[in-house]
Coordinates of C-alpha atoms and ligand atoms in Angstrom, one line a residue:
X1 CA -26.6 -41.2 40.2
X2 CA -27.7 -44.5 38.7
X3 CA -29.9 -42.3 36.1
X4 CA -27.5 -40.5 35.4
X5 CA -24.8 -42.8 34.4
X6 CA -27.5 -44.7 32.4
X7 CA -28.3 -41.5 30.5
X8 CA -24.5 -40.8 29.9
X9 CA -24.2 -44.2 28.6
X10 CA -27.3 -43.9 26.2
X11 CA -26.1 -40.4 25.1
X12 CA -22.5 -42.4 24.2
X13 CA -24.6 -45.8 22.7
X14 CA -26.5 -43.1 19.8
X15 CA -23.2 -41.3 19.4
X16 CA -21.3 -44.1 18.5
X17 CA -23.6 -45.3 16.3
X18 CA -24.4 -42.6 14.5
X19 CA -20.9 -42.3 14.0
X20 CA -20.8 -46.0 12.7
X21 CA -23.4 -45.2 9.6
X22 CA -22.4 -42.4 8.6
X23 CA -18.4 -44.0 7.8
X24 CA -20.1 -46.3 6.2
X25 CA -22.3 -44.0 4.0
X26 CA -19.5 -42.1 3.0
X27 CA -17.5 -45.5 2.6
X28 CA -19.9 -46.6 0.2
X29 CA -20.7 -43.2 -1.5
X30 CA -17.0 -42.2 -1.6
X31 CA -16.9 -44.4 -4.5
X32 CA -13.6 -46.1 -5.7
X33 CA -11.7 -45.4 -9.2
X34 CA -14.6 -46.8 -11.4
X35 CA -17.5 -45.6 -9.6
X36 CA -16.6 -42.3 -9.4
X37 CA -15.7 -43.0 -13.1
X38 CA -18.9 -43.9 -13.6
X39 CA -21.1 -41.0 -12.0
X40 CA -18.6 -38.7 -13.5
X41 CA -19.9 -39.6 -16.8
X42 CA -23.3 -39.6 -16.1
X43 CA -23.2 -36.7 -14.4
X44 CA -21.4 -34.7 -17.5
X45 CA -25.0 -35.6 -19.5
X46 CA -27.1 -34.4 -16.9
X47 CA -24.8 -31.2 -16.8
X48 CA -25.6 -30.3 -20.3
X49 CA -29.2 -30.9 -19.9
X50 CA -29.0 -28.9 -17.1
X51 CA -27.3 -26.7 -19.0
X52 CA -29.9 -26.5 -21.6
X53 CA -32.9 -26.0 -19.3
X54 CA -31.2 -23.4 -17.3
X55 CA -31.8 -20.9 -20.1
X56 CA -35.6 -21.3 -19.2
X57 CA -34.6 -22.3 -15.3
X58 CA -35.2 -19.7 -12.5
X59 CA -36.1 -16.3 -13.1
X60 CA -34.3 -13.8 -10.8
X61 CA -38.0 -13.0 -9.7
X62 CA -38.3 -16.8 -8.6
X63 CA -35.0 -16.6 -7.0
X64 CA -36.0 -13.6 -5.6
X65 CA -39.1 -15.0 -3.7
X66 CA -37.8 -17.3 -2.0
X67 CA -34.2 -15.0 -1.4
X68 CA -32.6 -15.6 2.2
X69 CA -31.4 -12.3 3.3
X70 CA -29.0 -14.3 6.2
X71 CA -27.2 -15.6 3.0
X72 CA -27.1 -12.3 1.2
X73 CA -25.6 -11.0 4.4
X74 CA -22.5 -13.3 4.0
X75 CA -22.3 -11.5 0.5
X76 CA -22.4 -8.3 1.6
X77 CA -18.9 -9.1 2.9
X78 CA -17.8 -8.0 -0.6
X79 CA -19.4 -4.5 -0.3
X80 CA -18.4 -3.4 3.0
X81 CA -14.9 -2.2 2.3
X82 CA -16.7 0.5 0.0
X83 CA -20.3 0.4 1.1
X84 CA -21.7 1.2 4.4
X85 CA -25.0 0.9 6.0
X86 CA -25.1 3.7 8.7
X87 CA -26.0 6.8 7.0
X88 CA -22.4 7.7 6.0
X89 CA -20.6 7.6 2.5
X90 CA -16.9 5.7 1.7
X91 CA -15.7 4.8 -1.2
X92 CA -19.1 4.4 -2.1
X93 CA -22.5 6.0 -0.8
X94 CA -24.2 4.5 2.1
X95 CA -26.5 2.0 1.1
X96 CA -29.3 2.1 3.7
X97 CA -32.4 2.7 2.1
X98 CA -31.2 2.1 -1.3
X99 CA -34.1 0.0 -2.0
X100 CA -36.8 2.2 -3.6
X101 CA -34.2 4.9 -3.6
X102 CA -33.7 6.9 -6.4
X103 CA -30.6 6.2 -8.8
X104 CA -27.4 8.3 -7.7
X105 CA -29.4 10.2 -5.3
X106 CA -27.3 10.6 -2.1
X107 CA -26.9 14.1 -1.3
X108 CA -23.4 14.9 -1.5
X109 CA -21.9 11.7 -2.6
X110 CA -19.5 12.5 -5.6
X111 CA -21.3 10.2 -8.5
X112 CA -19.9 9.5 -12.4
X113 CA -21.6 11.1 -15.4
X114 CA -22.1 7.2 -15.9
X115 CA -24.8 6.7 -13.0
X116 CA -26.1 10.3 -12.1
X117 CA -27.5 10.2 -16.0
X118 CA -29.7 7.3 -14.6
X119 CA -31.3 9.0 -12.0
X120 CA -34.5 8.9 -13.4
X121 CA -34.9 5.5 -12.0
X122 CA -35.4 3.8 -8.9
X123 CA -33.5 0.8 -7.5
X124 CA -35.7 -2.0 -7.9
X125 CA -34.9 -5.6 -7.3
X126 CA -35.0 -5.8 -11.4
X127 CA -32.5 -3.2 -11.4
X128 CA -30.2 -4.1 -8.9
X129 CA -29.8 -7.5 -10.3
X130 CA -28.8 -6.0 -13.6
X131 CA -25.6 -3.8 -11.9
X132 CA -24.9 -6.6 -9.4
X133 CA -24.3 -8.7 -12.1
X134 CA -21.8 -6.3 -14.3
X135 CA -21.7 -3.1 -12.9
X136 CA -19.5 -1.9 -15.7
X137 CA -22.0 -3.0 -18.4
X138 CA -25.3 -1.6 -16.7
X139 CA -23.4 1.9 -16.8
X140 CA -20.8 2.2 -18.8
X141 CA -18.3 4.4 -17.2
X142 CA -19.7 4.6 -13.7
X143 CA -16.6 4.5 -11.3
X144 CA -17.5 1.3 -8.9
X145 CA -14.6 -0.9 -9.5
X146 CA -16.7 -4.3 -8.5
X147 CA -16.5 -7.0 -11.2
X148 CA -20.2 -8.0 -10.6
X149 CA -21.5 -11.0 -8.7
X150 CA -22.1 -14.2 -11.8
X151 CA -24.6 -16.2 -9.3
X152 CA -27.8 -15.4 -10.0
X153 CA -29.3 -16.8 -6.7
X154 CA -26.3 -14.9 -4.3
X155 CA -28.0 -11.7 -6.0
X156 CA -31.0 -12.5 -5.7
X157 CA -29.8 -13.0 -1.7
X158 CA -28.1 -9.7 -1.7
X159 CA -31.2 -8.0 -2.9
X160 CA -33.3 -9.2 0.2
X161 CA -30.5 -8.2 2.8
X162 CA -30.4 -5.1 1.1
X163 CA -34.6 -4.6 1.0
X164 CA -34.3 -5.5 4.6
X165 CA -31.8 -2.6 5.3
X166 CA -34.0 -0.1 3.5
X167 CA -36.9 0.0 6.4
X168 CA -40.4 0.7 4.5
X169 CA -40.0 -0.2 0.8
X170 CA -42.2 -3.0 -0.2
X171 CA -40.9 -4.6 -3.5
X172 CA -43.4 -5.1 -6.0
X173 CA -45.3 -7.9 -7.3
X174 CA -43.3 -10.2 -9.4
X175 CA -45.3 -9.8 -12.6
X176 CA -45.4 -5.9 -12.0
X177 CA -41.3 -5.9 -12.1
X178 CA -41.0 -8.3 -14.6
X179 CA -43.3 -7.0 -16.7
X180 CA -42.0 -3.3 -16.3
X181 CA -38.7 -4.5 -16.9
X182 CA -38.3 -5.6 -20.2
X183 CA -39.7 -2.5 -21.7
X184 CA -37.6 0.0 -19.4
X185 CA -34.4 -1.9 -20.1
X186 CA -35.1 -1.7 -23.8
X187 CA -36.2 2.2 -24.4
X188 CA -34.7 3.9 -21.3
X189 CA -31.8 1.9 -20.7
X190 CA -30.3 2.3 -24.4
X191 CA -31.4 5.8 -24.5
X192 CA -29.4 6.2 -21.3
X193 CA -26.5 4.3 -22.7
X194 CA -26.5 6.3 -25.7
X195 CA -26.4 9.7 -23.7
X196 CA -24.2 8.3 -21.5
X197 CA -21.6 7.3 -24.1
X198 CA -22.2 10.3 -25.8
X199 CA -21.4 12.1 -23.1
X200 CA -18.6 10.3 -21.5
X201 CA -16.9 9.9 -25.1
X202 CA -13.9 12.4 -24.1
X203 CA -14.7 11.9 -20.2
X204 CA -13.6 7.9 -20.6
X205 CA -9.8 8.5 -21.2
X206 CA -10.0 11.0 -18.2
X207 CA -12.3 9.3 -16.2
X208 CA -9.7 6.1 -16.5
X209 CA -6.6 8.5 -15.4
X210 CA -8.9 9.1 -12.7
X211 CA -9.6 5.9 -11.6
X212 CA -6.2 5.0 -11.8
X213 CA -4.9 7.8 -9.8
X214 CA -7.7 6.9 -7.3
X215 CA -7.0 3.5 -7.1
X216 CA -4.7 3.7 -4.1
X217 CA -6.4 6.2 -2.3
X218 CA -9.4 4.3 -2.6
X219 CA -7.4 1.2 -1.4
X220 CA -6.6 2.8 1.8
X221 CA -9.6 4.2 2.2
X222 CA -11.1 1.1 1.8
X223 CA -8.9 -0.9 3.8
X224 CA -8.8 1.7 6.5
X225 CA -13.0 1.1 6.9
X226 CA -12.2 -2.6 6.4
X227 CA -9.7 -2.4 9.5
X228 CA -12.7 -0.4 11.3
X229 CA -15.4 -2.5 10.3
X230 CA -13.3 -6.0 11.5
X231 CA -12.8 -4.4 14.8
X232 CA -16.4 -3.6 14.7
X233 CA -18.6 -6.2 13.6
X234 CA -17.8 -9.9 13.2
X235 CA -14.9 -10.6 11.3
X236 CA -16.3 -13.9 10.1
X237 CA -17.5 -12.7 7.2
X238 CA -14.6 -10.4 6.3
X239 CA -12.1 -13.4 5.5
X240 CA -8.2 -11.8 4.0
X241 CA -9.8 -13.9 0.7
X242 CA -13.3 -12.0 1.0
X243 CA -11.1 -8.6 1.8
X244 CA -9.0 -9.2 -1.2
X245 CA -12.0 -10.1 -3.4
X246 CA -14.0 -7.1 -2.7
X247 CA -10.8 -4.9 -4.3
X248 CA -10.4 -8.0 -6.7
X249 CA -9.2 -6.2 -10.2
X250 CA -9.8 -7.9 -13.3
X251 CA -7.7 -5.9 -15.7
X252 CA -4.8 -7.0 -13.1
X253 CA -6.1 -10.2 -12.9
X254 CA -5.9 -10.2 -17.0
X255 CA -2.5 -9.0 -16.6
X256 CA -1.2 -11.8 -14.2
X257 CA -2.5 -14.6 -16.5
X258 CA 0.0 -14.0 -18.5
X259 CA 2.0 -16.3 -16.2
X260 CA -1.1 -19.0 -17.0
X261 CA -0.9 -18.0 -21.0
X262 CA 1.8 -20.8 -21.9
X263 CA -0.2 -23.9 -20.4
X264 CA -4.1 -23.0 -20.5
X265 CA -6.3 -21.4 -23.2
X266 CA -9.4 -19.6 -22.2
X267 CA -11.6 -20.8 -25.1
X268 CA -14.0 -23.9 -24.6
X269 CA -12.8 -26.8 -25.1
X270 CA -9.2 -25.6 -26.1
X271 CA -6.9 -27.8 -24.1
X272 CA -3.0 -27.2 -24.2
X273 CA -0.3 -28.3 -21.4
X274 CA -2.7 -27.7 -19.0
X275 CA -6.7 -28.2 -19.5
X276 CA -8.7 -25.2 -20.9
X277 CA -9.9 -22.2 -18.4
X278 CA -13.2 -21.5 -20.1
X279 CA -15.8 -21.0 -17.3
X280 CA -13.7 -22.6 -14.6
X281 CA -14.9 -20.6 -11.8
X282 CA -17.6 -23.4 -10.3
X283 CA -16.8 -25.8 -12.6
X284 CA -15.8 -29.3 -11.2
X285 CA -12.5 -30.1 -10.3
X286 CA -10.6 -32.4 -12.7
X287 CA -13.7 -31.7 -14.8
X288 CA -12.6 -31.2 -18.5
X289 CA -13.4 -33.9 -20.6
X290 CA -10.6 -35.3 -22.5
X291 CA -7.8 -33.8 -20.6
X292 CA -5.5 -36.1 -19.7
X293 CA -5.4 -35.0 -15.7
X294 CA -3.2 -36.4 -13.0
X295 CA -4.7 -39.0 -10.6
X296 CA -3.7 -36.7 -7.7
X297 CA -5.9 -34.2 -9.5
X298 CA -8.7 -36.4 -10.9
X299 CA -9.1 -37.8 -7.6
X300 CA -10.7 -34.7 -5.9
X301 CA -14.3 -34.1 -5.3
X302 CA -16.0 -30.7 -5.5
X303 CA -15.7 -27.4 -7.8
X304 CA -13.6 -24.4 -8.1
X305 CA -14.8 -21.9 -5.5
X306 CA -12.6 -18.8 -4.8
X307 CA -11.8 -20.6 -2.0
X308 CA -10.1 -23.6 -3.8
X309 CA -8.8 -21.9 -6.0
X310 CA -7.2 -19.5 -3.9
X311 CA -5.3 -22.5 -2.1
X312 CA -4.6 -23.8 -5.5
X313 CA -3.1 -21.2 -6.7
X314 CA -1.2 -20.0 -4.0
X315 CA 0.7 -23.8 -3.4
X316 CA -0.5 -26.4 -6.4
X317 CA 1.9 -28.9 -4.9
X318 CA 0.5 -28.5 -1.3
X319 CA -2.7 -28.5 -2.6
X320 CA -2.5 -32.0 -4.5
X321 CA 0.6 -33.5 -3.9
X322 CA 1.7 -35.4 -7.2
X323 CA 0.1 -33.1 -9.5
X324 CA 1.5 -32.3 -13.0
X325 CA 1.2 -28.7 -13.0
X326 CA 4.6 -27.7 -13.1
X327 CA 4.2 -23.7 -11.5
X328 CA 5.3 -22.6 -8.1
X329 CA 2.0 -20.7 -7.4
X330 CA 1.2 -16.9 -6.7
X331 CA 2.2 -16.0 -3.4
X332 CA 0.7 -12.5 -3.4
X333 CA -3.3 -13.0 -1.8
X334 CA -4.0 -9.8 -4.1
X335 CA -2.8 -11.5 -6.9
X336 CA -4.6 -14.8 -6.8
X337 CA -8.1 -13.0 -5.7
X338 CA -7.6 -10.4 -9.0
X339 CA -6.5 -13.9 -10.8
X340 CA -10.2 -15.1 -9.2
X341 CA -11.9 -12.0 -10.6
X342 CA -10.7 -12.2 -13.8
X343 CA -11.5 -16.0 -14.2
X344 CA -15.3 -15.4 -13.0
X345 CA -15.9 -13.2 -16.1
X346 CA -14.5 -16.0 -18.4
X347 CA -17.5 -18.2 -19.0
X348 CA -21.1 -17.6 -19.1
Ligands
HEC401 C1 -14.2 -1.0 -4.5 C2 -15.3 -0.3 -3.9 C3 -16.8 -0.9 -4.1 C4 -17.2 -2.2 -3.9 C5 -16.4 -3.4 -3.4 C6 -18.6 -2.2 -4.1 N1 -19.0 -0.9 -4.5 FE1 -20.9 -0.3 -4.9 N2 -20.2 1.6 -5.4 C7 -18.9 2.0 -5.3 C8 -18.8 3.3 -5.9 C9 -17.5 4.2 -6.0 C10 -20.1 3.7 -6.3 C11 -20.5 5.0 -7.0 C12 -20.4 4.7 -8.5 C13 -20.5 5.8 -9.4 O1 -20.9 6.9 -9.0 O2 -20.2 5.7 -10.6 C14 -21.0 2.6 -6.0 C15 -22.4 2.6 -6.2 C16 -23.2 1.5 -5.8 C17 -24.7 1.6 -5.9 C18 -25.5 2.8 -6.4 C19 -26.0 3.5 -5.2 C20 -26.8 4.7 -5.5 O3 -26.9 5.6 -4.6 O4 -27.4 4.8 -6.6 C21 -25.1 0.4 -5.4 C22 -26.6 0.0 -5.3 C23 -24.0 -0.4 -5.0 N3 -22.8 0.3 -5.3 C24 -24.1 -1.7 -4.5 C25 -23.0 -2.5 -4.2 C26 -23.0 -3.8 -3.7 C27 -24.3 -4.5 -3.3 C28 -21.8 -4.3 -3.6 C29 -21.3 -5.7 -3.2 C30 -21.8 -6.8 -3.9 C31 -20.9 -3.2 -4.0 N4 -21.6 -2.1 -4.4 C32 -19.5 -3.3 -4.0 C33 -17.9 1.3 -4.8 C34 -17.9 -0.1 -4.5
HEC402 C1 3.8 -25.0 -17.1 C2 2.4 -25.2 -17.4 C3 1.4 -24.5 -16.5 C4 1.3 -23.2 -16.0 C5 2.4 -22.1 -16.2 C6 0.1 -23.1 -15.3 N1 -0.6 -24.3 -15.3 FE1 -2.4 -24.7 -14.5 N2 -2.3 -26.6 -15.1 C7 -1.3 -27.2 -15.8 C8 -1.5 -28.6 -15.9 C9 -0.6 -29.6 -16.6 C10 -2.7 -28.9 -15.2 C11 -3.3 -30.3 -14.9 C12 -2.7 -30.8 -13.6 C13 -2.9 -32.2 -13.3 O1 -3.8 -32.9 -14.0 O2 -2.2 -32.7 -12.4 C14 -3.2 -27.6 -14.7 C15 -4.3 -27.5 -14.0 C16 -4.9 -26.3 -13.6 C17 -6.2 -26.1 -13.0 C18 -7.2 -27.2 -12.7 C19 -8.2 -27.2 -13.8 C20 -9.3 -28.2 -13.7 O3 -9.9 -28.5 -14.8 O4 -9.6 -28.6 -12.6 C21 -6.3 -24.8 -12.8 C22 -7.5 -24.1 -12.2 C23 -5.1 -24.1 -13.2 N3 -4.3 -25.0 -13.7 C24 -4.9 -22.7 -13.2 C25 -3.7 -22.1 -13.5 C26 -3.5 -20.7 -13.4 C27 -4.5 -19.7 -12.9 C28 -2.2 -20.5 -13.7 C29 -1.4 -19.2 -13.7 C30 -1.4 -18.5 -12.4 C31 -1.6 -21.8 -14.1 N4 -2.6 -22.7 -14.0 C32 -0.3 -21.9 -14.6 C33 -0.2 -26.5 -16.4 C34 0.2 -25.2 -16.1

């Protein structure tokens, strides 16, 4: 009894003082007005340097090695609603096995001019890093209505979540990929582009009625598996924001900007009412340089995530009370994440 009151007390002594330093680290780290002042200036210069050594930073083949496929797994909540892993075909065809797989080569799975041209190909990790990143651009035409992922490293996750769900395919050496790469991208892929736009030329203005016919039978498809898949598997990953996402629509997130068009610009550096929108997607909050912002809004830490800026958007007074962006918000989940979508492809 004795020990054991002496351990519970011990146990409670180490609590409480870990408890003790860490308020006081983030006392002294939260920094006050000129601090944070302070490290915010600083940290804009290492931001460009960064900037400037990112363009010979990580390769996705270093990213690549050192992938986790647990992280890519929380990614693959985007592809679920169309992709599944099980053999069967959705919106999309199944993507166990895709690894190593030949290009548009699912028996029976419906697949656009755009990506059965490029069947000559395998998915490599090279390859699936290209479409990942802007589907639309690695096959002009193709009918996978995904705006593409920007973060190199979340691909580079993907890709080892999805190697893991393709059971015997080794991905090659690094050098062997990159090296292959360069030269396939430049002969086959414009060849392929060429054909393909060639051929799709008259198919384009069809293929759009198509998609846009399809739209909403794709959205109930998609939700219908969604629905299945929650009930299935854990719905942690399949957040209404991740759901929404996954169908997020840039042309109808272009559209609902317009409600954004009289206060922010989209072009660096072009501040109006509001701050400029170049590249906001991850960029810090309060983090335009110039801008004259609100102290309710300069004084929060972190960047815009989906996340944020989904609760932004939806309530901007909720979200910092005093703020001087006069706009109700977008009430309509659907609307913000295609509002999300479109801001990710404005930046670089
Ligand atoms: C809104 C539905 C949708 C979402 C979301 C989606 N896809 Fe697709 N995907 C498709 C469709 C449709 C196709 C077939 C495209 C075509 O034939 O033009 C496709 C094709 C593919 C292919 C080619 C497969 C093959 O057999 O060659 C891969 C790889 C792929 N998707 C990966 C992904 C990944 C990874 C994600 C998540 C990051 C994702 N997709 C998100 C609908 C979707
Ligand atoms: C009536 C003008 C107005 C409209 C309309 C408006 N905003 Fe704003 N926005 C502002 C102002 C002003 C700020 C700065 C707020 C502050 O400092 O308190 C701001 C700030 C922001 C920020 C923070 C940027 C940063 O650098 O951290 C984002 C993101 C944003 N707005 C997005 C939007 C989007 C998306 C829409 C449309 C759905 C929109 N805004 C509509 C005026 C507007």
């Amino acid at each position: 009894m004795t020990k054991l009151v002496g351990g519970f007390c011990g146990a409670l002594l180490v609590f409480m003082l870990g408890n003790w330093a860490a308020e006081t680290l983030y006392h002294t780290s939260g920094g006050h007005g000129d601090d944070e002042h302070a490290a915010y200036v600083i940290d804009t210069g290492e931001d460009d340097a960064a900037g400037a050594e990112e363009e010979q930073g990580p390769t996705f083949q270093e990213l690549f090695a050192s992938a986790s496929a647990a992280d890519g797994e929380r990614s693959w909540g985007k592809c679920r609603a169309c992709h599944a892993l099980d053999g069967t075909d959705g919106t999309g065809p199944h993507l166990d096995g895709v690894m190593g797989r030949q290009i548009a080569a699912v028996d029976g799975f419906n697949y656009s001019d755009a990506l059965a041209s490029l069947s000559d190909r395998e998915w490599t990790p090279a390859e699936m890093d290209a479409w990942l990143e802007n589907p639309k651009s690695y096959a002009p035409g193709n009918k996978m209505t995904f705006a593409g992922l920007r973060d190199m490293e979340e691909r580079a996750n993907l890709v080892a979540y999805l190697v893991d769900q393709s059971p015997g395919y080794t991905p090659p050496a690094a050098a062997e990929d990159a090296s292959a790469m360069p030269a396939e991208e430049e002969t086959t892929d414009t060849a392929a582009a060429d054909t393909a736009a060639e051929e799709t030329t008259e198919e384009t203005a069809a293929a759009e009625d198509v998609t846009e016919e399809t739209v909403a039978e794709e959205t109930a498809a998609a939700e219908e598996a969604a629905a299945e898949e929650t009930a299935a598997a854990d719905a942690a990953a399949d957040s209404p924001l991740q759901q929404a996402l996954a169908q997020g629509d840039a042309d109808a997130g272009e559209a609902a900007f317009r409600k954004c068009r009289a206060c922010h610009k989209l072009d660096d550096g072009a501040n109006g009412v509001g701050p400029h929108l170049y590249g906001v997607m991850g960029r810090e909050i309060a983090g335009v340089d110039g801008f004259n912002y609100s102290d309710a809004m300069a004084g929060l830490d972190g960047t815009w995530t989906p996340e944020e800026m989904d609760a932004w958007l939806e309530n901007p007074r909720g979200y910092a009370p005093g703020n001087k962006m006069s706009f109700a918000g977008v009430r309509d989940l659907q609307e913000r994440a295609d509002l999300i979508t479109y801001l990710q492809t404005i930046g670089d």
